[in-house]
Amino acid sequence: MEDTQSVATLIDSTTSKIQQLQKAFAELESHRAITLNMKWKELEEHFHGLEKSLKRRFHELEDQEKEFETKTRKAREMLQKREAAVVAKEQASLFRLQEKRDAAVFAITNALEKHRKLSSEEPADVSCDGDSGELSVEEKPPDSVPSESNLEDIKSSFENGNFEVKSYPQLVKLCEEMDSEGLHKFISDNRKNLAALKEEIPWALKAAASPACLVLESLEGFYLSEVPNVDGKKDSNLLGLRRTCIMLMECLSFLLSNLDVVSVCAVISEDIKEQAKSIAEEWKPKLDALDIDASNGNSLEAHAFLQLLSTFGIASDFNEEELSRLIPMVSRRRQTADLCRSLGLSEKMTGVIEVLVNNGRQIDAVNLAFAFELTEQFSPVPLLKSYLKEARKASSPVKPGNASPSAQTEVNERELTALKAVIKCIEEHNLEEQYPIDPLQKRVLLLEKAKADKKRATEAAKPQPKRPRANGAGYGPRVTNVAADKAFYPRITDRYPQYVYDRPYVYTGPADNHGPSLLGSATYNFSPSHGNYFGNGYQYQAPYLH
């Protein structure tokens, strides 16, 4: 600013300098003997031209400086607003985190009270007979981030061995014996009580000589190399084994979260990490054959690979871009958000959500946008409307008049499933004010009524079973010529009354299809008969699965 003022002062003094030069020139001319060709007028015009040019450039620079200062001020104001918004979001996040920590404290306190009560009673005897099969019960994860105020009590009782496994003491025995095969079988035999099992497995792992080694041994057989023709997506035993492997790694992660740094380093030694890395490198090439569309966002193979990296802390040995490409394959699983955070992929979620949106999986995109607070960049309501629009477009036949009844039924079923998935998402994230669900619910009721009418008409068109004779002589042909045999059968209409549908039909639907017709159902599942959803293969059975 001082340089600008000095330049302006020099420009203003130009006139006085020109006057001094004129006097000097006149004095010179008075002393000369020969007349010079150059006139004072020419010199004066030359210097005035220079003065005007300098002033014009000076004013232009002043305007540019003012414009730059204006832009700088606006940029600072915008930066201050963004800083204020970031601070507000941090405060809100801290508040939500505190609420979650308080809820975790409450849950842990209740769990401790429960185990204290169980300690005063006899331990329950659990039989281990039964065949191994698919784990069909959806587990609820224990709270993995307890608050610091109660974590010390848990750690002290845990490290001192005061925490006892009361409901399933067989778990402790299997872990002490490092029997990974027996552990698999025991979990499969008790799959109906999987939620209770999952609460006690982390504490039972404490009894193992090497909990990490036991979990690594349990991963054997995840890929059945000796049976190459087995379809992993259809073999219930293999699916059950894979789910158990994932659950054991999750339980080990929970165990590690309740230990101090020294204990964690003792459990996950460098040798254990090398073994886990070897397994991960063996699994990684097999993931290349997975298709993002065919996985339906529910790939057990991709989930197990990511969980292996997270549990044993070896994610840094693998490329982040390659790991982020696996996230869409597990986007429907409830552990996805926690997995991404533990693997350090939070910064990659913008690209992951874009991939989901581009592949017609807006429901998963909305769930992850809320989990990572990216709803400003990915607005939920337009995404849900786009999902419904694509669903209706894919469900509309090219020539409605030529569509077969079965094709039209499948079309309605797909639209019904999409509507229920959108309603469920709206209710979970409290979006009713932004996206009213009344029109969607009316459409659901209309489609369900059409479905019930269709099924009722199909039942009516089926041939009726033969009825027994009145004298109990067994089955015989139905009498059709009433007039000819009138003397012998005077009461033919009483003996063979016409079957009338005098009761209203109530559509219940298969248990594994859409659940109750009320809109408050917990999950929305596809009928297994109509395959992938409008060509992209994403079936929204539940927001997150085990």
Coordinates of C-alpha atoms in Angstrom, one line a residue:
M1 CA 0.0 0.0 0.0
E2 CA 2.9 2.4 0.8
D3 CA 4.5 1.6 -2.7
T4 CA 1.2 2.6 -4.3
Q5 CA 1.1 5.9 -2.5
S6 CA 4.7 6.7 -3.5
V7 CA 4.0 6.0 -7.1
A8 CA 0.9 8.2 -7.0
T9 CA 3.0 11.0 -5.5
L10 CA 5.6 10.7 -8.2
I11 CA 2.9 10.9 -10.9
D12 CA 1.4 14.0 -9.4
S13 CA 4.8 15.7 -9.4
T14 CA 5.2 15.2 -13.1
T15 CA 3.7 18.7 -14.0
S16 CA 6.2 20.5 -11.8
K17 CA 9.1 18.6 -13.3
I18 CA 7.9 19.5 -16.8
Q19 CA 7.8 23.2 -15.8
Q20 CA 11.3 23.0 -14.4
L21 CA 12.4 21.4 -17.7
Q22 CA 10.7 24.2 -19.7
K23 CA 12.7 26.8 -17.8
A24 CA 15.9 24.9 -18.3
F25 CA 15.2 24.6 -22.0
A26 CA 14.5 28.4 -22.3
E27 CA 17.7 29.2 -20.6
L28 CA 19.6 26.8 -22.9
E29 CA 17.9 28.4 -25.9
S30 CA 19.0 31.9 -24.8
H31 CA 22.6 30.9 -24.6
R32 CA 22.8 29.0 -27.9
A33 CA 24.2 30.6 -31.0
I34 CA 22.5 28.3 -33.5
T35 CA 18.7 27.6 -33.5
L36 CA 17.9 24.0 -32.6
N37 CA 15.5 22.0 -34.8
M38 CA 13.6 20.7 -31.8
K39 CA 10.9 22.9 -30.4
W40 CA 9.7 23.0 -26.8
K41 CA 6.1 22.2 -27.9
E42 CA 7.2 18.8 -29.2
L43 CA 9.0 18.0 -25.9
E44 CA 6.0 19.1 -23.9
E45 CA 3.6 16.9 -25.9
H46 CA 5.9 13.9 -25.6
F47 CA 6.1 14.2 -21.8
H48 CA 2.3 14.8 -21.4
G49 CA 1.7 11.6 -23.4
L50 CA 4.0 9.7 -21.1
E51 CA 2.1 11.1 -18.1
K52 CA -1.3 10.1 -19.5
S53 CA 0.0 6.6 -20.2
L54 CA 1.4 6.1 -16.8
K55 CA -1.8 7.4 -15.1
R56 CA -3.9 5.0 -17.2
R57 CA -1.7 2.0 -16.3
F58 CA -1.7 3.1 -12.6
H59 CA -5.5 3.3 -12.5
E60 CA -5.8 -0.2 -14.1
L61 CA -3.5 -1.6 -11.5
E62 CA -5.6 0.0 -8.8
D63 CA -8.8 -1.6 -10.1
Q64 CA -7.1 -5.0 -10.4
E65 CA -5.9 -4.6 -6.8
K66 CA -9.4 -3.8 -5.5
E67 CA -10.9 -6.7 -7.4
F68 CA -8.3 -9.1 -5.9
E69 CA -9.0 -7.7 -2.4
T70 CA -12.7 -8.3 -3.0
K71 CA -12.2 -11.9 -4.1
T72 CA -9.8 -12.5 -1.2
R73 CA -12.3 -11.2 1.3
K74 CA -15.1 -13.4 -0.1
A75 CA -12.8 -16.4 0.0
R76 CA -12.0 -15.8 3.6
E77 CA -15.7 -15.4 4.5
M78 CA -16.5 -18.6 2.7
L79 CA -13.6 -20.4 4.5
Q80 CA -14.8 -19.1 7.8
K81 CA -18.3 -20.4 7.1
R82 CA -17.0 -23.8 6.1
E83 CA -14.8 -23.9 9.3
A84 CA -17.9 -23.1 11.3
A85 CA -19.9 -25.8 9.5
V86 CA -17.0 -28.3 10.2
V87 CA -16.9 -27.4 13.8
A88 CA -20.7 -27.8 14.1
K89 CA -20.5 -31.2 12.4
E90 CA -17.7 -32.2 14.8
Q91 CA -19.8 -31.2 17.8
A92 CA -22.8 -33.1 16.4
S93 CA -20.6 -36.1 15.8
L94 CA -19.1 -35.9 19.3
F95 CA -22.6 -35.7 20.7
R96 CA -23.8 -38.8 18.7
L97 CA -20.6 -40.6 19.7
Q98 CA -21.3 -39.8 23.3
E99 CA -24.8 -41.2 23.0
K100 CA -23.5 -44.4 21.4
R101 CA -20.9 -44.7 24.2
D102 CA -23.5 -44.2 26.8
A103 CA -25.7 -46.8 25.1
A104 CA -22.7 -49.2 25.0
V105 CA -22.1 -48.6 28.7
F106 CA -25.7 -49.4 29.5
A107 CA -25.5 -52.6 27.4
I108 CA -22.3 -53.7 29.0
T109 CA -23.7 -53.0 32.5
N110 CA -26.8 -55.1 31.7
A111 CA -24.6 -57.9 30.3
L112 CA -22.5 -57.9 33.5
E113 CA -25.7 -58.0 35.6
K114 CA -26.9 -60.9 33.5
H115 CA -23.7 -62.9 33.9
R116 CA -23.7 -62.2 37.7
K117 CA -27.2 -63.6 37.9
L118 CA -26.2 -66.6 35.8
S119 CA -23.2 -67.2 38.0
S120 CA -25.5 -67.9 41.0
E121 CA -27.4 -70.5 39.0
E122 CA -26.4 -73.9 37.6
P123 CA -24.9 -73.8 34.1
A124 CA -27.3 -75.0 31.4
D125 CA -26.5 -78.3 29.8
V126 CA -26.4 -78.0 26.0
S127 CA -26.5 -81.1 23.8
C128 CA -24.2 -81.2 20.8
D129 CA -26.1 -83.6 18.6
G130 CA -27.4 -82.5 15.3
D131 CA -26.2 -82.2 11.7
S132 CA -24.1 -79.3 10.5
G133 CA -25.9 -77.0 8.2
E134 CA -26.4 -73.4 7.1
L135 CA -26.4 -70.7 9.7
S136 CA -29.8 -69.1 9.1
V137 CA -30.1 -67.0 12.2
E138 CA -29.1 -63.3 11.8
E139 CA -26.7 -62.4 14.5
K140 CA -26.7 -59.1 16.4
P141 CA -23.1 -57.9 17.1
P142 CA -22.0 -57.1 20.6
D143 CA -21.0 -53.6 21.4
S144 CA -17.4 -53.4 20.2
V145 CA -16.6 -49.8 21.5
P146 CA -17.4 -49.6 25.2
S147 CA -16.8 -46.3 27.0
E148 CA -13.6 -45.8 28.9
S149 CA -15.4 -45.5 32.2
N150 CA -16.5 -49.1 32.1
L151 CA -13.8 -50.6 29.9
E152 CA -11.3 -50.8 32.8
D153 CA -13.7 -52.9 34.9
I154 CA -14.3 -55.3 31.9
K155 CA -10.6 -55.5 31.2
S156 CA -9.7 -56.2 34.8
S157 CA -12.3 -59.0 35.2
F158 CA -11.4 -60.3 31.7
E159 CA -7.7 -60.4 32.3
N160 CA -8.0 -61.9 35.8
G161 CA -10.2 -64.7 34.5
N162 CA -13.2 -63.7 36.5
F163 CA -15.5 -63.6 33.5
E164 CA -17.1 -67.1 33.1
V165 CA -18.9 -68.7 30.2
K166 CA -22.0 -70.1 31.8
S167 CA -24.5 -70.8 29.0
Y168 CA -22.1 -72.8 26.8
P169 CA -19.2 -74.2 28.9
Q170 CA -18.4 -76.5 26.0
L171 CA -17.0 -73.5 24.2
V172 CA -14.3 -73.1 26.8
K173 CA -13.3 -76.7 26.5
L174 CA -13.1 -76.6 22.7
C175 CA -11.0 -73.4 22.8
E176 CA -8.6 -74.8 25.5
E177 CA -8.1 -77.9 23.2
M178 CA -7.6 -75.6 20.2
D179 CA -10.2 -77.8 18.4
S180 CA -11.2 -75.6 15.5
E181 CA -13.1 -78.4 13.8
G182 CA -15.1 -79.1 16.9
L183 CA -15.7 -75.4 17.4
H184 CA -17.2 -75.2 13.9
K185 CA -19.5 -78.2 14.5
F186 CA -20.6 -76.9 17.9
I187 CA -21.6 -73.6 16.4
S188 CA -23.4 -75.3 13.6
D189 CA -25.3 -77.6 16.0
N190 CA -26.4 -74.6 18.1
R191 CA -27.1 -72.2 15.2
K192 CA -30.6 -71.5 16.6
N193 CA -29.0 -69.8 19.6
L194 CA -26.4 -68.0 17.5
A195 CA -27.0 -64.6 19.2
A196 CA -26.2 -66.0 22.6
L197 CA -23.2 -68.0 21.2
K198 CA -21.7 -64.9 19.7
E199 CA -21.9 -63.1 23.1
E200 CA -19.8 -65.8 24.8
I201 CA -17.3 -66.8 22.0
P202 CA -15.0 -63.8 22.6
W203 CA -14.7 -64.8 26.3
A204 CA -14.2 -68.5 25.4
L205 CA -11.4 -67.6 23.0
K206 CA -9.5 -66.2 26.1
A207 CA -9.1 -69.8 27.3
A208 CA -7.2 -70.8 24.1
A209 CA -3.4 -71.0 24.2
S210 CA -3.4 -68.8 21.0
P211 CA -6.8 -67.3 20.1
A212 CA -5.4 -65.9 16.9
C213 CA -3.9 -69.2 15.8
L214 CA -7.2 -71.0 16.6
V215 CA -9.2 -68.5 14.4
L216 CA -6.6 -68.9 11.6
E217 CA -7.0 -72.7 11.8
S218 CA -10.8 -72.4 11.6
L219 CA -10.4 -70.7 8.2
E220 CA -9.3 -74.0 6.7
G221 CA -11.9 -75.3 4.2
F222 CA -13.2 -71.8 3.4
Y223 CA -12.4 -72.6 -0.2
L224 CA -13.0 -76.3 -0.9
S225 CA -10.1 -76.9 -3.2
E226 CA -10.6 -80.6 -3.1
V227 CA -14.1 -80.3 -4.5
P228 CA -13.7 -77.8 -7.4
N229 CA -17.2 -78.4 -8.9
V230 CA -19.1 -77.4 -5.7
D231 CA -21.1 -74.3 -6.1
G232 CA -20.4 -72.1 -3.0
K233 CA -23.6 -70.2 -3.5
K234 CA -25.8 -73.3 -3.3
D235 CA -24.0 -75.6 -0.9
S236 CA -25.6 -75.0 2.5
N237 CA -22.8 -76.6 4.4
L238 CA -20.1 -74.5 2.8
L239 CA -22.2 -71.3 3.3
G240 CA -22.6 -72.2 7.0
L241 CA -18.9 -72.8 7.3
R242 CA -18.1 -69.4 5.7
R243 CA -20.5 -67.6 8.0
T244 CA -18.9 -69.2 11.0
C245 CA -15.4 -68.2 9.8
I246 CA -16.5 -64.6 9.5
M247 CA -18.2 -64.7 13.0
L248 CA -15.1 -66.1 14.6
M249 CA -12.9 -63.3 13.1
E250 CA -15.5 -60.8 14.4
C251 CA -15.4 -62.3 17.9
L252 CA -11.6 -62.2 17.9
S253 CA -11.8 -58.5 17.0
F254 CA -14.1 -57.9 19.9
L255 CA -11.7 -59.8 22.2
L256 CA -8.8 -57.6 21.0
S257 CA -10.8 -54.4 21.5
N258 CA -11.1 -55.3 25.2
L259 CA -7.3 -55.8 25.7
D260 CA -4.5 -53.3 26.2
V261 CA -1.8 -52.6 23.6
V262 CA 0.7 -55.0 25.2
S263 CA -1.8 -57.9 25.3
V264 CA -2.9 -57.2 21.7
C265 CA 0.7 -57.4 20.5
A266 CA 1.1 -60.7 22.3
V267 CA -2.1 -62.2 20.7
I268 CA -1.4 -60.8 17.2
S269 CA 2.3 -61.4 16.9
E270 CA 4.4 -60.8 13.8
D271 CA 4.3 -64.5 13.1
I272 CA 0.5 -64.5 13.3
K273 CA 0.4 -61.5 11.0
E274 CA 2.6 -63.3 8.4
Q275 CA 0.3 -66.4 8.6
A276 CA -2.8 -64.2 8.1
K277 CA -1.1 -62.3 5.2
S278 CA -0.3 -65.7 3.6
I279 CA -4.0 -66.7 3.8
A280 CA -5.1 -63.3 2.4
E281 CA -2.7 -63.6 -0.5
E282 CA -4.0 -67.0 -1.2
W283 CA -7.6 -65.8 -1.2
K284 CA -7.1 -62.6 -3.1
P285 CA -6.8 -64.0 -6.7
K286 CA -10.0 -65.9 -6.1
L287 CA -11.8 -62.6 -5.6
D288 CA -11.0 -61.5 -9.1
A289 CA -13.6 -63.9 -10.5
L290 CA -16.3 -62.2 -8.4
D291 CA -18.8 -60.0 -10.3
I292 CA -20.2 -56.9 -8.7
D293 CA -23.7 -57.7 -10.1
A294 CA -23.7 -61.4 -9.3
S295 CA -22.6 -60.8 -5.7
N296 CA -25.8 -58.8 -4.8
G297 CA -23.8 -56.8 -2.4
N298 CA -23.7 -59.9 -0.1
S299 CA -20.5 -61.7 -1.0
L300 CA -19.2 -63.9 1.8
E301 CA -15.9 -64.3 0.1
A302 CA -15.2 -60.6 -0.1
H303 CA -16.5 -60.1 3.4
A304 CA -14.2 -62.8 4.8
F305 CA -11.2 -61.3 3.0
L306 CA -11.8 -57.8 4.3
Q307 CA -12.6 -59.1 7.8
L308 CA -9.3 -61.0 7.8
L309 CA -7.4 -57.8 7.0
S310 CA -9.2 -55.9 9.6
T311 CA -8.9 -58.4 12.5
F312 CA -5.2 -59.1 12.0
G313 CA -4.2 -55.6 11.1
I314 CA -2.6 -56.3 7.8
A315 CA -4.7 -53.9 5.6
S316 CA -1.6 -51.7 5.1
D317 CA 0.0 -54.5 3.1
F318 CA -2.7 -54.2 0.4
N319 CA -3.6 -51.6 -2.1
E320 CA -6.4 -49.3 -0.9
E321 CA -7.9 -48.9 -4.4
E322 CA -8.2 -52.7 -4.8
L323 CA -9.8 -52.9 -1.3
S324 CA -12.3 -50.2 -2.1
R325 CA -13.4 -52.0 -5.2
L326 CA -14.5 -54.9 -3.0
I327 CA -16.8 -52.7 -0.9
P328 CA -19.7 -52.8 -3.4
M329 CA -19.7 -56.6 -3.1
V330 CA -20.4 -56.4 0.6
S331 CA -22.5 -53.2 0.7
R332 CA -25.6 -55.0 2.0
R333 CA -23.9 -56.5 5.0
R334 CA -24.5 -54.7 8.3
Q335 CA -20.7 -54.7 9.1
T336 CA -19.7 -52.8 6.0
A337 CA -19.4 -49.3 7.5
D338 CA -17.3 -50.6 10.5
L339 CA -15.2 -52.6 8.1
C340 CA -14.5 -49.6 6.0
R341 CA -13.5 -47.5 9.0
S342 CA -11.2 -50.2 10.4
L343 CA -9.5 -50.6 7.0
G344 CA -9.0 -46.9 6.6
L345 CA -11.2 -46.6 3.6
S346 CA -13.4 -43.8 4.8
E347 CA -11.9 -41.4 2.3
K348 CA -12.8 -43.8 -0.5
M349 CA -16.5 -43.9 0.3
T350 CA -17.4 -41.2 -2.1
G351 CA -16.2 -43.3 -5.1
V352 CA -17.8 -46.4 -3.6
I353 CA -21.2 -44.7 -3.3
E354 CA -20.9 -43.5 -6.9
V355 CA -20.3 -47.0 -8.1
L356 CA -23.4 -48.2 -6.2
V357 CA -25.5 -45.4 -7.7
N358 CA -24.3 -46.1 -11.3
N359 CA -25.1 -49.8 -10.8
G360 CA -28.7 -49.2 -9.8
R361 CA -28.1 -49.9 -6.1
Q362 CA -29.4 -46.7 -4.6
I363 CA -30.7 -48.3 -1.4
D364 CA -27.2 -49.4 -0.5
A365 CA -25.8 -46.0 -1.5
V366 CA -28.3 -44.2 0.8
N367 CA -27.4 -46.4 3.7
L368 CA -23.6 -45.8 3.3
A369 CA -24.2 -42.1 2.7
F370 CA -25.9 -41.8 6.1
A371 CA -23.2 -44.0 7.8
F372 CA -20.4 -41.7 6.5
E373 CA -22.3 -38.4 6.7
L374 CA -22.2 -37.9 2.9
T375 CA -25.9 -37.0 2.5
E376 CA -25.1 -33.5 1.3
Q377 CA -23.2 -34.9 -1.6
F378 CA -25.6 -37.8 -2.2
S379 CA -29.1 -36.6 -1.4
P380 CA -31.2 -39.5 -0.3
V381 CA -34.6 -38.5 -1.6
P382 CA -33.5 -38.1 -5.3
L383 CA -31.6 -41.4 -5.1
L384 CA -34.7 -43.3 -3.8
K385 CA -36.9 -41.7 -6.4
S386 CA -34.4 -42.7 -9.1
Y387 CA -34.4 -46.2 -7.8
L388 CA -38.2 -46.4 -8.0
K389 CA -38.2 -44.9 -11.4
E390 CA -35.7 -47.5 -12.7
A391 CA -37.7 -50.3 -11.0
R392 CA -40.9 -49.2 -12.7
K393 CA -39.2 -48.8 -16.0
A394 CA -37.6 -52.2 -15.8
S395 CA -40.9 -53.7 -14.6
S396 CA -43.0 -52.2 -17.4
P397 CA -43.5 -54.7 -20.3
V398 CA -42.9 -53.4 -23.9
K399 CA -46.4 -54.4 -25.0
P400 CA -48.7 -54.6 -22.0
G401 CA -51.5 -56.1 -24.0
N402 CA -49.3 -59.0 -25.1
A403 CA -47.8 -59.7 -21.7
S404 CA -48.6 -63.2 -20.3
P405 CA -50.3 -63.4 -16.9
S406 CA -47.1 -65.0 -15.3
A407 CA -45.0 -62.2 -16.8
Q408 CA -47.3 -59.5 -15.5
T409 CA -47.3 -61.2 -12.0
E410 CA -43.5 -61.1 -12.0
V411 CA -43.5 -57.4 -13.0
N412 CA -45.9 -56.5 -10.2
E413 CA -43.8 -58.6 -7.8
R414 CA -40.6 -56.6 -8.7
E415 CA -42.3 -53.3 -8.3
L416 CA -43.8 -54.4 -5.0
T417 CA -40.4 -55.4 -3.7
A418 CA -38.9 -52.1 -4.8
L419 CA -41.6 -50.1 -3.1
K420 CA -41.2 -52.0 0.2
A421 CA -37.4 -51.5 0.1
V422 CA -37.9 -47.8 -0.4
I423 CA -40.4 -47.5 2.4
K424 CA -38.1 -49.4 4.7
C425 CA -35.2 -47.1 3.9
I426 CA -37.4 -44.0 4.4
E427 CA -38.5 -45.2 7.9
E428 CA -35.0 -46.3 9.0
H429 CA -33.5 -42.9 8.2
N430 CA -36.6 -40.7 9.2
L431 CA -37.1 -39.2 5.8
E432 CA -40.9 -39.1 6.0
E433 CA -41.0 -35.3 5.9
Q434 CA -38.8 -35.1 2.8
Y435 CA -40.4 -38.1 1.1
P436 CA -44.0 -38.9 2.2
I437 CA -44.7 -42.6 2.2
D438 CA -48.5 -42.5 1.9
P439 CA -48.6 -42.7 -1.9
L440 CA -46.1 -45.5 -1.8
Q441 CA -48.2 -47.4 0.8
K442 CA -51.3 -47.0 -1.3
R443 CA -49.5 -48.4 -4.3
V444 CA -48.3 -51.3 -2.2
L445 CA -51.8 -52.1 -1.0
L446 CA -53.0 -51.9 -4.6
L447 CA -50.4 -54.3 -5.8
E448 CA -51.0 -56.7 -2.9
K449 CA -54.7 -56.7 -3.6
A450 CA -54.1 -57.5 -7.3
K451 CA -51.8 -60.3 -6.2
A452 CA -54.4 -61.7 -3.8
D453 CA -57.1 -61.5 -6.5
K454 CA -54.8 -63.3 -9.0
K455 CA -54.1 -66.1 -6.5
R456 CA -57.8 -66.4 -5.7
A457 CA -58.7 -66.6 -9.4
T458 CA -56.0 -69.3 -9.9
E459 CA -57.4 -71.3 -7.0
A460 CA -60.9 -71.1 -8.4
A461 CA -59.8 -72.4 -11.8
K462 CA -58.2 -75.5 -10.3
P463 CA -60.4 -78.7 -10.6
Q464 CA -62.1 -79.7 -7.4
P465 CA -61.3 -83.1 -5.8
K466 CA -63.8 -86.0 -6.1
R467 CA -66.2 -86.3 -3.2
P468 CA -67.1 -89.6 -1.5
R469 CA -70.5 -91.2 -1.9
A470 CA -73.1 -90.6 0.8
N471 CA -73.2 -94.4 1.7
G472 CA -69.5 -94.4 2.3
A473 CA -68.8 -96.7 -0.6
G474 CA -65.8 -94.7 -1.7
Y475 CA -65.2 -92.4 -4.5
G476 CA -67.2 -92.3 -7.7
P477 CA -67.8 -90.2 -10.7
R478 CA -69.8 -87.0 -10.3
V479 CA -73.4 -87.3 -11.6
T480 CA -74.0 -84.9 -14.4
N481 CA -77.3 -86.0 -16.0
V482 CA -79.7 -85.1 -13.3
A483 CA -82.9 -85.3 -15.3
A484 CA -82.4 -88.9 -16.5
D485 CA -81.8 -90.2 -13.0
K486 CA -84.3 -88.1 -11.2
A487 CA -86.3 -91.1 -9.9
F488 CA -83.3 -92.6 -8.3
Y489 CA -81.6 -89.4 -7.1
P490 CA -84.4 -87.1 -5.9
R491 CA -82.0 -85.0 -3.8
I492 CA -79.0 -84.8 -6.1
T493 CA -78.3 -81.2 -5.4
D494 CA -78.1 -81.9 -1.7
R495 CA -75.7 -84.8 -2.2
Y496 CA -73.5 -82.9 -4.6
P497 CA -73.7 -79.2 -3.8
Q498 CA -71.8 -76.8 -5.9
Y499 CA -68.6 -75.5 -4.2
V500 CA -69.0 -71.8 -3.4
Y501 CA -66.3 -69.4 -2.2
D502 CA -68.4 -67.9 0.5
R503 CA -65.4 -66.9 2.7
P504 CA -63.2 -63.8 2.0
Y505 CA -59.7 -64.7 0.9
V506 CA -56.9 -63.7 3.1
Y507 CA -53.5 -63.5 1.5
T508 CA -50.8 -64.7 3.8
G509 CA -47.9 -65.3 1.3
P510 CA -45.0 -67.6 1.9
A511 CA -42.9 -67.1 4.9
D512 CA -39.8 -66.4 3.0
N513 CA -41.3 -64.1 0.4
H514 CA -42.5 -60.7 1.6
G515 CA -43.6 -61.3 5.1
P516 CA -46.9 -59.9 6.5
S517 CA -48.8 -57.6 4.1
L518 CA -48.7 -54.9 6.7
L519 CA -46.1 -52.2 5.9
G520 CA -44.4 -52.4 9.2
S521 CA -42.5 -55.6 8.3
A522 CA -38.9 -55.9 9.3
T523 CA -37.5 -57.1 6.0
Y524 CA -38.5 -57.1 2.4
N525 CA -37.4 -60.2 0.6
F526 CA -37.6 -61.3 -3.1
S527 CA -39.5 -64.3 -4.1
P528 CA -36.9 -67.0 -5.0
S529 CA -38.8 -67.6 -8.3
H530 CA -38.1 -64.4 -10.1
G531 CA -34.4 -64.2 -9.7
N532 CA -32.5 -60.9 -10.0
Y533 CA -34.1 -57.5 -9.7
F534 CA -34.6 -55.7 -13.0
G535 CA -31.5 -57.0 -14.4
N536 CA -28.9 -55.8 -12.0
G537 CA -29.0 -58.7 -9.5
Y538 CA -29.5 -56.7 -6.2
Q539 CA -32.0 -58.3 -3.9
Y540 CA -32.8 -56.2 -0.8
Q541 CA -33.7 -58.8 1.7
A542 CA -32.6 -56.7 4.7
P543 CA -30.6 -53.5 5.1
Y544 CA -27.6 -55.5 6.4
L545 CA -27.0 -59.2 6.8
H546 CA -24.5 -61.3 8.7

